[in-house]
């Protein structure tokens, strides 16, 4: 009786699989369509304000590649292997760059690409893993370094908007 019952269940499973395979596969056809713009083609005040902030301050944002130096044991050649990438910003015209610690955590050096596309080797001069902050230093001409103006945290209010600007090279 048990063998017959198992055969009936197995037959039902096979029949279900065969029926599912006979069903035609249906694909949804989706055509791209243009996104509708506002009738007046104007941005809202909040949108325009955000665009202005990004336009004004994005030149201070940099792209960072964390590097680790490796020496081949056989040939003794030294090479730099990328360990991670991320964004940071120019702190001052002396070449200090602020980034997150996790961006440079696995490297012993880094390279920094400025907004104009120029790249400079960087030395990691400060680390605060518990705050996820790191300070790098590059030797770049002062006129290429556009420090991000800093606000005062005492002037912040609960509920204020915060904007994060990343680097498009990443």
GROMACS .gro file of N, CA and C in nm:
model
  510
    1UNK      N    1   0.083  -0.119   0.000
    1UNK     CA    2   0.000   0.000   0.000
    1UNK      C    3   0.088   0.125   0.000
    2UNK      N    4   0.195   0.122   0.079
    2UNK     CA    5   0.285   0.236   0.086
    2UNK      C    6   0.354   0.261  -0.048
    3UNK      N    7   0.393   0.153  -0.117
    3UNK     CA    8   0.458   0.166  -0.247
    3UNK      C    9   0.363   0.228  -0.348
    4UNK      N   10   0.237   0.188  -0.348
    4UNK     CA   11   0.137   0.243  -0.439
    4UNK      C   12   0.115   0.391  -0.408
    5UNK      N   13   0.108   0.423  -0.282
    5UNK     CA   14   0.089   0.563  -0.241
    5UNK      C   15   0.206   0.649  -0.287
    6UNK      N   16   0.329   0.599  -0.275
    6UNK     CA   17   0.446   0.673  -0.322
    6UNK      C   18   0.443   0.690  -0.473
    7UNK      N   19   0.401   0.588  -0.545
    7UNK     CA   20   0.389   0.599  -0.691
    7UNK      C   21   0.286   0.704  -0.732
    8UNK      N   22   0.176   0.710  -0.659
    8UNK     CA   23   0.072   0.810  -0.690
    8UNK      C   24   0.126   0.951  -0.665
    9UNK      N   25   0.196   0.973  -0.555
    9UNK     CA   26   0.253   1.104  -0.524
    9UNK      C   27   0.358   1.141  -0.627
   10UNK      N   28   0.447   1.047  -0.663
   10UNK     CA   29   0.550   1.073  -0.763
   10UNK      C   30   0.486   1.104  -0.897
   11UNK      N   31   0.381   1.030  -0.935
   11UNK     CA   32   0.310   1.057  -1.060
   11UNK      C   33   0.249   1.196  -1.060
   12UNK      N   34   0.192   1.237  -0.948
   12UNK     CA   35   0.131   1.370  -0.938
   12UNK      C   36   0.237   1.479  -0.953
   13UNK      N   37   0.354   1.458  -0.895
   13UNK     CA   38   0.462   1.555  -0.908
   13UNK      C   39   0.511   1.565  -1.051
   14UNK      N   40   0.528   1.452  -1.116
   14UNK     CA   41   0.571   1.452  -1.256
   14UNK      C   42   0.467   1.521  -1.342
   15UNK      N   43   0.340   1.491  -1.322
   15UNK     CA   44   0.233   1.554  -1.400
   15UNK      C   45   0.234   1.706  -1.380
   16UNK      N   46   0.255   1.754  -1.257
   16UNK     CA   47   0.259   1.899  -1.228
   16UNK      C   48   0.376   1.964  -1.301
   17UNK      N   49   0.492   1.902  -1.299
   17UNK     CA   50   0.609   1.958  -1.368
   17UNK      C   51   0.586   1.964  -1.518
   18UNK      N   52   0.530   1.858  -1.575
   18UNK     CA   53   0.503   1.855  -1.719
   18UNK      C   54   0.403   1.965  -1.756
   19UNK      N   55   0.299   1.983  -1.677
   19UNK     CA   56   0.199   2.086  -1.706
   19UNK      C   57   0.260   2.227  -1.698
   20UNK      N   58   0.348   2.249  -1.602
   20UNK     CA   59   0.412   2.381  -1.590
   20UNK      C   60   0.503   2.409  -1.708
   21UNK      N   61   0.571   2.309  -1.758
   21UNK     CA   62   0.661   2.329  -1.873
   21UNK      C   63   0.584   2.352  -2.002
   22UNK      N   64   0.462   2.306  -2.011
   22UNK     CA   65   0.381   2.326  -2.131
   22UNK      C   66   0.323   2.466  -2.138
   23UNK      N   67   0.317   2.534  -2.024
   23UNK     CA   68   0.264   2.670  -2.022
   23UNK      C   69   0.358   2.763  -2.097
   24UNK      N   70   0.305   2.850  -2.183
   24UNK     CA   71   0.393   2.944  -2.254
   24UNK      C   72   0.451   3.046  -2.155
   25UNK      N   73   0.576   3.082  -2.181
   25UNK     CA   74   0.642   3.181  -2.097
   25UNK      C   75   0.595   3.319  -2.141
   26UNK      N   76   0.551   3.397  -2.046
   26UNK     CA   77   0.500   3.530  -2.076
   26UNK      C   78   0.602   3.634  -2.037
   27UNK      N   79   0.635   3.719  -2.131
   27UNK     CA   80   0.728   3.828  -2.107
   27UNK      C   81   0.653   3.959  -2.117
   28UNK      N   82   0.680   4.047  -2.024
   28UNK     CA   83   0.618   4.179  -2.029
   28UNK      C   84   0.701   4.268  -2.120
   29UNK      N   85   0.636   4.334  -2.210
   29UNK     CA   86   0.704   4.426  -2.300
   29UNK      C   87   0.692   4.566  -2.242
   30UNK      N   88   0.806   4.626  -2.218
   30UNK     CA   89   0.807   4.760  -2.160
   30UNK      C   90   0.879   4.853  -2.256
   31UNK      N   91   0.814   4.958  -2.292
   31UNK     CA   92   0.873   5.057  -2.381
   31UNK      C   93   0.915   5.178  -2.299
   32UNK      N   94   1.036   5.229  -2.319
   32UNK     CA   95   1.076   5.349  -2.246
   32UNK      C   96   0.992   5.468  -2.290
   33UNK      N   97   0.966   5.554  -2.195
   33UNK     CA   98   0.891   5.675  -2.227
   33UNK      C   99   0.957   5.793  -2.159
   34UNK      N  100   0.945   5.909  -2.217
   34UNK     CA  101   1.008   6.027  -2.156
   34UNK      C  102   0.941   6.061  -2.023
   35UNK      N  103   1.021   6.117  -1.934
   35UNK     CA  104   0.969   6.160  -1.805
   35UNK      C  105   0.907   6.298  -1.824
   36UNK      N  106   0.789   6.311  -1.771
   36UNK     CA  107   0.718   6.439  -1.787
   36UNK      C  108   0.785   6.547  -1.705
   37UNK      N  109   0.799   6.664  -1.764
   37UNK     CA  110   0.852   6.778  -1.693
   37UNK      C  111   0.736   6.864  -1.644
   38UNK      N  112   0.768   6.951  -1.552
   38UNK     CA  113   0.666   7.044  -1.505
   38UNK      C  114   0.621   7.131  -1.621
   39UNK      N  115   0.495   7.168  -1.620
   39UNK     CA  116   0.446   7.253  -1.730
   39UNK      C  117   0.522   7.385  -1.741
   40UNK      N  118   0.562   7.442  -1.626
   40UNK     CA  119   0.632   7.570  -1.631
   40UNK      C  120   0.783   7.552  -1.647
   41UNK      N  121   0.832   7.423  -1.641
   41UNK     CA  122   0.973   7.391  -1.660
   41UNK      C  123   1.064   7.463  -1.560
   42UNK      N  124   1.012   7.493  -1.442
   42UNK     CA  125   1.092   7.561  -1.339
   42UNK      C  126   1.113   7.468  -1.221
   43UNK      N  127   1.226   7.486  -1.155
   43UNK     CA  128   1.257   7.409  -1.036
   43UNK      C  129   1.194   7.474  -0.914
   44UNK      N  130   1.163   7.391  -0.816
   44UNK     CA  131   1.114   7.444  -0.690
   44UNK      C  132   1.227   7.512  -0.615
   45UNK      N  133   1.193   7.596  -0.518
   45UNK     CA  134   1.294   7.671  -0.441
   45UNK      C  135   1.389   7.575  -0.368
   46UNK      N  136   1.335   7.467  -0.312
   46UNK     CA  137   1.419   7.372  -0.240
   46UNK      C  138   1.514   7.301  -0.335
   47UNK      N  139   1.464   7.262  -0.453
   47UNK     CA  140   1.550   7.197  -0.552
   47UNK      C  141   1.661   7.292  -0.598
   48UNK      N  142   1.626   7.415  -0.626
   48UNK     CA  143   1.725   7.511  -0.672
   48UNK      C  144   1.829   7.538  -0.565
   49UNK      N  145   1.787   7.543  -0.439
   49UNK     CA  146   1.880   7.564  -0.329
   49UNK      C  147   1.979   7.449  -0.318
   50UNK      N  148   1.931   7.326  -0.332
   50UNK     CA  149   2.019   7.209  -0.327
   50UNK      C  150   2.118   7.211  -0.444
   51UNK      N  151   2.071   7.241  -0.562
   51UNK     CA  152   2.157   7.250  -0.680
   51UNK      C  153   2.265   7.356  -0.659
   52UNK      N  154   2.228   7.469  -0.602
   52UNK     CA  155   2.325   7.576  -0.577
   52UNK      C  156   2.434   7.531  -0.480
   53UNK      N  157   2.395   7.459  -0.375
   53UNK     CA  158   2.494   7.410  -0.278
   53UNK      C  159   2.592   7.315  -0.347
   54UNK      N  160   2.540   7.221  -0.424
   54UNK     CA  161   2.628   7.125  -0.493
   54UNK      C  162   2.718   7.196  -0.592
   55UNK      N  163   2.665   7.292  -0.666
   55UNK     CA  164   2.746   7.365  -0.763
   55UNK      C  165   2.857   7.443  -0.695
   56UNK      N  166   2.827   7.501  -0.582
   56UNK     CA  167   2.923   7.586  -0.512
   56UNK      C  168   3.034   7.506  -0.443
   57UNK      N  169   3.000   7.391  -0.385
   57UNK     CA  170   3.095   7.322  -0.300
   57UNK      C  171   3.152   7.193  -0.357
   58UNK      N  172   3.102   7.145  -0.469
   58UNK     CA  173   3.152   7.018  -0.523
   58UNK      C  174   3.298   7.026  -0.566
   59UNK      N  175   3.349   7.146  -0.591
   59UNK     CA  176   3.490   7.160  -0.628
   59UNK      C  177   3.584   7.126  -0.514
   60UNK      N  178   3.533   7.120  -0.392
   60UNK     CA  179   3.615   7.085  -0.276
   60UNK      C  180   3.618   6.935  -0.249
   61UNK      N  181   3.538   6.859  -0.323
   61UNK     CA  182   3.527   6.714  -0.301
   61UNK      C  183   3.635   6.643  -0.385
   62UNK      N  184   3.696   6.541  -0.326
   62UNK     CA  185   3.804   6.467  -0.392
   62UNK      C  186   3.770   6.317  -0.396
   63UNK      N  187   3.840   6.247  -0.485
   63UNK     CA  188   3.828   6.101  -0.494
   63UNK      C  189   3.957   6.042  -0.436
   64UNK      N  190   3.941   5.940  -0.353
   64UNK     CA  191   4.056   5.880  -0.284
   64UNK      C  192   4.065   5.732  -0.319
   65UNK      N  193   4.185   5.688  -0.352
   65UNK     CA  194   4.214   5.546  -0.372
   65UNK      C  195   4.315   5.505  -0.267
   66UNK      N  196   4.278   5.411  -0.183
   66UNK     CA  197   4.368   5.357  -0.081
   66UNK      C  198   4.459   5.254  -0.145
   67UNK      N  199   4.588   5.261  -0.114
   67UNK     CA  200   4.687   5.172  -0.175
   67UNK      C  201   4.767   5.098  -0.068
   68UNK      N  202   4.805   4.977  -0.101
   68UNK     CA  203   4.894   4.901  -0.013
   68UNK      C  204   5.016   4.860  -0.094
   69UNK      N  205   5.133   4.880  -0.039
   69UNK     CA  206   5.258   4.847  -0.106
   69UNK      C  207   5.292   4.700  -0.081
   70UNK      N  208   5.319   4.627  -0.191
   70UNK     CA  209   5.357   4.486  -0.180
   70UNK      C  210   5.490   4.465  -0.252
   71UNK      N  211   5.574   4.380  -0.193
   71UNK     CA  212   5.702   4.344  -0.256
   71UNK      C  213   5.694   4.197  -0.294
   72UNK      N  214   5.720   4.169  -0.421
   72UNK     CA  215   5.722   4.032  -0.470
   72UNK      C  216   5.842   3.961  -0.407
   73UNK      N  217   5.821   3.845  -0.348
   73UNK     CA  218   5.927   3.773  -0.277
   73UNK      C  219   6.034   3.717  -0.370
   74UNK      N  220   5.996   3.693  -0.494
   74UNK     CA  221   6.093   3.635  -0.587
   74UNK      C  222   6.170   3.743  -0.660
   75UNK      N  223   6.098   3.839  -0.721
   75UNK     CA  224   6.165   3.941  -0.802
   75UNK      C  225   6.203   4.064  -0.721
   76UNK      N  226   6.148   4.078  -0.600
   76UNK     CA  227   6.167   4.194  -0.513
   76UNK      C  228   6.110   4.323  -0.571
   77UNK      N  229   6.025   4.310  -0.677
   77UNK     CA  230   5.957   4.427  -0.733
   77UNK      C  231   5.853   4.477  -0.635
   78UNK      N  232   5.841   4.609  -0.629
   78UNK     CA  233   5.742   4.671  -0.542
   78UNK      C  234   5.625   4.718  -0.628
   79UNK      N  235   5.504   4.690  -0.583
   79UNK     CA  236   5.386   4.737  -0.655
   79UNK      C  237   5.283   4.788  -0.555
   80UNK      N  238   5.197   4.876  -0.603
   80UNK     CA  239   5.090   4.930  -0.520
   80UNK      C  240   4.959   4.865  -0.564
   81UNK      N  241   4.887   4.810  -0.469
   81UNK     CA  242   4.762   4.742  -0.500
   81UNK      C  243   4.648   4.821  -0.437
   82UNK      N  244   4.548   4.863  -0.518
   82UNK     CA  245   4.433   4.937  -0.463
   82UNK      C  246   4.359   4.854  -0.360
   83UNK      N  247   4.324   4.918  -0.249
   83UNK     CA  248   4.254   4.850  -0.141
   83UNK      C  249   4.111   4.902  -0.122
   84UNK      N  250   4.081   5.016  -0.180
   84UNK     CA  251   3.947   5.073  -0.165
   84UNK      C  252   3.943   5.213  -0.222
   85UNK      N  253   3.822   5.262  -0.242
   85UNK     CA  254   3.804   5.398  -0.292
   85UNK      C  255   3.693   5.467  -0.215
   86UNK      N  256   3.692   5.598  -0.223
   86UNK     CA  257   3.587   5.675  -0.157
   86UNK      C  258   3.605   5.823  -0.184
   87UNK      N  259   3.525   5.902  -0.117
   87UNK     CA  260   3.530   6.047  -0.131
   87UNK      C  261   3.588   6.110  -0.006
   88UNK      N  262   3.631   6.233  -0.023
   88UNK     CA  263   3.679   6.314   0.088
   88UNK      C  264   3.664   6.459   0.049
   89UNK      N  265   3.718   6.548   0.132
   89UNK     CA  266   3.712   6.690   0.096
   89UNK      C  267   3.838   6.762   0.142
   90UNK      N  268   3.866   6.872   0.075
   90UNK     CA  269   3.985   6.953   0.105
   90UNK      C  270   3.957   7.030   0.234
   91UNK      N  271   4.048   7.016   0.330
   91UNK     CA  272   4.034   7.084   0.459
   91UNK      C  273   4.100   7.222   0.457
   92UNK      N  274   4.223   7.227   0.399
   92UNK     CA  275   4.296   7.354   0.397
   92UNK      C  276   4.388   7.359   0.276
   93UNK      N  277   4.451   7.473   0.257
   93UNK     CA  278   4.541   7.489   0.142
   93UNK      C  279   4.680   7.433   0.169
   94UNK      N  280   4.703   7.374   0.285
   94UNK     CA  281   4.828   7.305   0.313
   94UNK      C  282   4.822   7.160   0.265
   95UNK      N  283   4.711   7.119   0.207
   95UNK     CA  284   4.700   6.986   0.148
   95UNK      C  285   4.635   6.881   0.235
   96UNK      N  286   4.573   6.920   0.345
   96UNK     CA  287   4.505   6.821   0.430
   96UNK      C  288   4.370   6.785   0.369
   97UNK      N  289   4.343   6.655   0.366
   97UNK     CA  290   4.221   6.600   0.309
   97UNK      C  291   4.153   6.518   0.418
   98UNK      N  292   4.023   6.535   0.434
   98UNK     CA  293   3.946   6.459   0.533
   98UNK      C  294   3.865   6.353   0.459
   99UNK      N  295   3.867   6.230   0.512
   99UNK     CA  296   3.789   6.121   0.455
   99UNK      C  297   3.743   6.030   0.568
  100UNK      N  298   3.672   5.925   0.531
  100UNK     CA  299   3.633   5.824   0.630
  100UNK      C  300   3.746   5.725   0.650
  101UNK      N  301   3.762   5.678   0.772
  101UNK     CA  302   3.867   5.582   0.803
  101UNK      C  303   3.852   5.455   0.720
  102UNK      N  304   3.727   5.410   0.700
  102UNK     CA  305   3.709   5.283   0.627
  102UNK      C  306   3.759   5.292   0.483
  103UNK      N  307   3.772   5.413   0.428
  103UNK     CA  308   3.824   5.429   0.292
  103UNK      C  309   3.972   5.393   0.286
  104UNK      N  310   4.048   5.425   0.390
  104UNK     CA  311   4.194   5.402   0.390
  104UNK      C  312   4.238   5.295   0.489
  105UNK      N  313   4.144   5.225   0.550
  105UNK     CA  314   4.177   5.131   0.658
  105UNK      C  315   4.272   5.020   0.616
  106UNK      N  316   4.264   4.975   0.492
  106UNK     CA  317   4.345   4.860   0.451
  106UNK      C  318   4.467   4.898   0.368
  107UNK      N  319   4.497   5.026   0.361
  107UNK     CA  320   4.612   5.071   0.284
  107UNK      C  321   4.715   5.138   0.373
  108UNK      N  322   4.836   5.154   0.320
  108UNK     CA  323   4.938   5.227   0.394
  108UNK      C  324   4.967   5.362   0.330
  109UNK      N  325   4.908   5.388   0.214
  109UNK     CA  326   4.918   5.517   0.145
  109UNK      C  327   4.791   5.535   0.063
  110UNK      N  328   4.784   5.644  -0.008
  110UNK     CA  329   4.666   5.670  -0.089
  110UNK      C  330   4.701   5.765  -0.203
  111UNK      N  331   4.609   5.777  -0.296
  111UNK     CA  332   4.622   5.880  -0.399
  111UNK      C  333   4.492   5.958  -0.398
  112UNK      N  334   4.505   6.088  -0.424
  112UNK     CA  335   4.390   6.178  -0.419
  112UNK      C  336   4.375   6.243  -0.555
  113UNK      N  337   4.254   6.236  -0.610
  113UNK     CA  338   4.222   6.302  -0.737
  113UNK      C  339   4.133   6.422  -0.707
  114UNK      N  340   4.183   6.539  -0.745
  114UNK     CA  341   4.108   6.662  -0.724
  114UNK      C  342   3.998   6.676  -0.829
  115UNK      N  343   3.912   6.774  -0.808
  115UNK     CA  344   3.799   6.797  -0.896
  115UNK      C  345   3.841   6.825  -1.040
  116UNK      N  346   3.960   6.881  -1.060
  116UNK     CA  347   4.007   6.911  -1.195
  116UNK      C  348   4.069   6.789  -1.264
  117UNK      N  349   4.072   6.674  -1.196
  117UNK     CA  350   4.125   6.551  -1.255
  117UNK      C  351   4.271   6.524  -1.223
  118UNK      N  352   4.341   6.619  -1.161
  118UNK     CA  353   4.481   6.596  -1.126
  118UNK      C  354   4.490   6.504  -1.003
  119UNK      N  355   4.591   6.415  -1.005
  119UNK     CA  356   4.606   6.315  -0.899
  119UNK      C  357   4.740   6.334  -0.829
  120UNK      N  358   4.736   6.321  -0.697
  120UNK     CA  359   4.856   6.340  -0.614
  120UNK      C  360   4.869   6.224  -0.516
  121UNK      N  361   4.994   6.180  -0.489
  121UNK     CA  362   5.013   6.080  -0.384
  121UNK      C  363   4.981   6.143  -0.248
  122UNK      N  364   4.924   6.062  -0.161
  122UNK     CA  365   4.885   6.112  -0.029
  122UNK      C  366   4.948   6.025   0.080
  123UNK      N  367   4.978   6.090   0.189
  123UNK     CA  368   5.028   6.021   0.308
  123UNK      C  369   4.917   6.028   0.413
  124UNK      N  370   4.894   5.918   0.481
  124UNK     CA  371   4.794   5.915   0.588
  124UNK      C  372   4.860   5.971   0.712
  125UNK      N  373   4.811   6.088   0.761
  125UNK     CA  374   4.874   6.154   0.875
  125UNK      C  375   4.792   6.144   1.003
  126UNK      N  376   4.669   6.096   0.994
  126UNK     CA  377   4.587   6.081   1.113
  126UNK      C  378   4.477   5.980   1.090
  127UNK      N  379   4.448   5.904   1.197
  127UNK     CA  380   4.343   5.803   1.190
  127UNK      C  381   4.264   5.806   1.320
  128UNK      N  382   4.132   5.798   1.307
  128UNK     CA  383   4.045   5.784   1.424
  128UNK      C  384   3.940   5.679   1.390
  129UNK      N  385   3.977   5.550   1.400
  129UNK     CA  386   3.885   5.443   1.360
  129UNK      C  387   3.752   5.447   1.435
  130UNK      N  388   3.754   5.484   1.563
  130UNK     CA  389   3.630   5.487   1.641
  130UNK      C  390   3.535   5.597   1.594
  131UNK      N  391   3.585   5.698   1.524
  131UNK     CA  392   3.501   5.806   1.469
  131UNK      C  393   3.485   5.792   1.317
  132UNK      N  394   3.548   5.690   1.259
  132UNK     CA  395   3.549   5.666   1.114
  132UNK      C  396   3.602   5.788   1.038
  133UNK      N  397   3.711   5.845   1.089
  133UNK     CA  398   3.774   5.960   1.024
  133UNK      C  399   3.922   5.933   0.999
  134UNK      N  400   3.971   5.993   0.890
  134UNK     CA  401   4.114   5.986   0.858
  134UNK      C  402   4.154   6.117   0.794
  135UNK      N  403   4.281   6.156   0.816
  135UNK     CA  404   4.336   6.277   0.757
  135UNK      C  405   4.453   6.237   0.668
  136UNK      N  406   4.449   6.285   0.544
  136UNK     CA  407   4.556   6.261   0.449
  136UNK      C  408   4.625   6.394   0.421
  137UNK      N  409   4.744   6.388   0.363
  137UNK     CA  410   4.811   6.510   0.321
  137UNK      C  411   4.869   6.489   0.182
  138UNK      N  412   4.842   6.587   0.095
  138UNK     CA  413   4.898   6.583  -0.041
  138UNK      C  414   4.982   6.708  -0.062
  139UNK      N  415   5.076   6.698  -0.152
  139UNK     CA  416   5.161   6.811  -0.187
  139UNK      C  417   5.113   6.865  -0.321
  140UNK      N  418   5.014   6.953  -0.316
  140UNK     CA  419   4.955   7.012  -0.437
  140UNK      C  420   4.965   7.164  -0.426
  141UNK      N  421   4.968   7.232  -0.540
  141UNK     CA  422   4.971   7.378  -0.536
  141UNK      C  423   4.849   7.434  -0.462
  142UNK      N  424   4.871   7.536  -0.380
  142UNK     CA  425   4.763   7.593  -0.298
  142UNK      C  426   4.646   7.640  -0.383
  143UNK      N  427   4.672   7.692  -0.504
  143UNK     CA  428   4.562   7.742  -0.586
  143UNK      C  429   4.472   7.630  -0.637
  144UNK      N  430   4.518   7.505  -0.633
  144UNK     CA  431   4.434   7.392  -0.674
  144UNK      C  432   4.349   7.340  -0.558
  145UNK      N  433   4.383   7.378  -0.437
  145UNK     CA  434   4.314   7.329  -0.318
  145UNK      C  435   4.207   7.428  -0.275
  146UNK      N  436   4.083   7.386  -0.284
  146UNK     CA  437   3.969   7.471  -0.249
  146UNK      C  438   3.905   7.416  -0.122
  147UNK      N  439   3.945   7.467  -0.005
  147UNK     CA  440   3.892   7.413   0.121
  147UNK      C  441   3.741   7.431   0.132
  148UNK      N  442   3.677   7.334   0.190
  148UNK     CA  443   3.534   7.340   0.216
  148UNK      C  444   3.510   7.429   0.337
  149UNK      N  445   3.429   7.533   0.324
  149UNK     CA  446   3.402   7.617   0.441
  149UNK      C  447   3.326   7.538   0.547
  150UNK      N  448   3.362   7.559   0.671
  150UNK     CA  449   3.302   7.483   0.780
  150UNK      C  450   3.203   7.568   0.857
  151UNK      N  451   3.098   7.504   0.904
  151UNK     CA  452   2.999   7.572   0.986
  151UNK      C  453   3.027   7.549   1.133
  152UNK      N  454   2.939   7.597   1.215
  152UNK     CA  455   2.949   7.580   1.360
  152UNK      C  456   2.839   7.486   1.407
  153UNK      N  457   2.877   7.378   1.471
  153UNK     CA  458   2.776   7.281   1.515
  153UNK      C  459   2.681   7.342   1.618
  154UNK      N  460   2.725   7.444   1.689
  154UNK     CA  461   2.637   7.508   1.788
  154UNK      C  462   2.519   7.577   1.720
  155UNK      N  463   2.532   7.608   1.591
  155UNK     CA  464   2.424   7.676   1.520
  155UNK      C  465   2.323   7.581   1.456
  156UNK      N  466   2.347   7.450   1.465
  156UNK     CA  467   2.258   7.353   1.403
  156UNK      C  468   2.130   7.337   1.483
  157UNK      N  469   2.023   7.306   1.410
  157UNK     CA  470   1.893   7.282   1.474
  157UNK      C  471   1.846   7.143   1.436
  158UNK      N  472   1.777   7.077   1.528
  158UNK     CA  473   1.721   6.945   1.500
  158UNK      C  474   1.625   6.957   1.382
  159UNK      N  475   1.642   6.870   1.286
  159UNK     CA  476   1.555   6.870   1.169
  159UNK      C  477   1.613   6.942   1.048
  160UNK      N  478   1.730   7.004   1.064
  160UNK     CA  479   1.792   7.071   0.949
  160UNK      C  480   1.831   6.970   0.844
  161UNK      N  481   1.827   7.011   0.718
  161UNK     CA  482   1.866   6.924   0.607
  161UNK      C  483   2.017   6.910   0.605
  162UNK      N  484   2.063   6.788   0.574
  162UNK     CA  485   2.205   6.759   0.559
  162UNK      C  486   2.226   6.707   0.418
  163UNK      N  487   2.330   6.754   0.352
  163UNK     CA  488   2.361   6.709   0.217
  163UNK      C  489   2.497   6.640   0.218
  164UNK      N  490   2.506   6.529   0.150
  164UNK     CA  491   2.634   6.459   0.133
  164UNK      C  492   2.672   6.464  -0.013
  165UNK      N  493   2.794   6.511  -0.040
  165UNK     CA  494   2.840   6.524  -0.178
  165UNK      C  495   2.949   6.421  -0.200
  166UNK      N  496   2.925   6.326  -0.290
  166UNK     CA  497   3.025   6.228  -0.325
  166UNK      C  498   3.103   6.274  -0.447
  167UNK      N  499   3.204   6.195  -0.484
  167UNK     CA  500   3.286   6.231  -0.598
  167UNK      C  501   3.249   6.150  -0.720
  168UNK      N  502   3.227   6.213  -0.833
  168UNK     CA  503   3.183   6.138  -0.952
  168UNK      C  504   3.290   6.050  -1.014
  169UNK      N  505   3.420   6.067  -0.977
  169UNK     CA  506   3.525   5.983  -1.034
  169UNK      C  507   3.515   5.840  -0.982
  170UNK      N  508   3.448   5.823  -0.864
  170UNK     CA  509   3.441   5.691  -0.802
  170UNK      C  510   3.339   5.608  -0.867
   0.00000   0.00000   0.00000
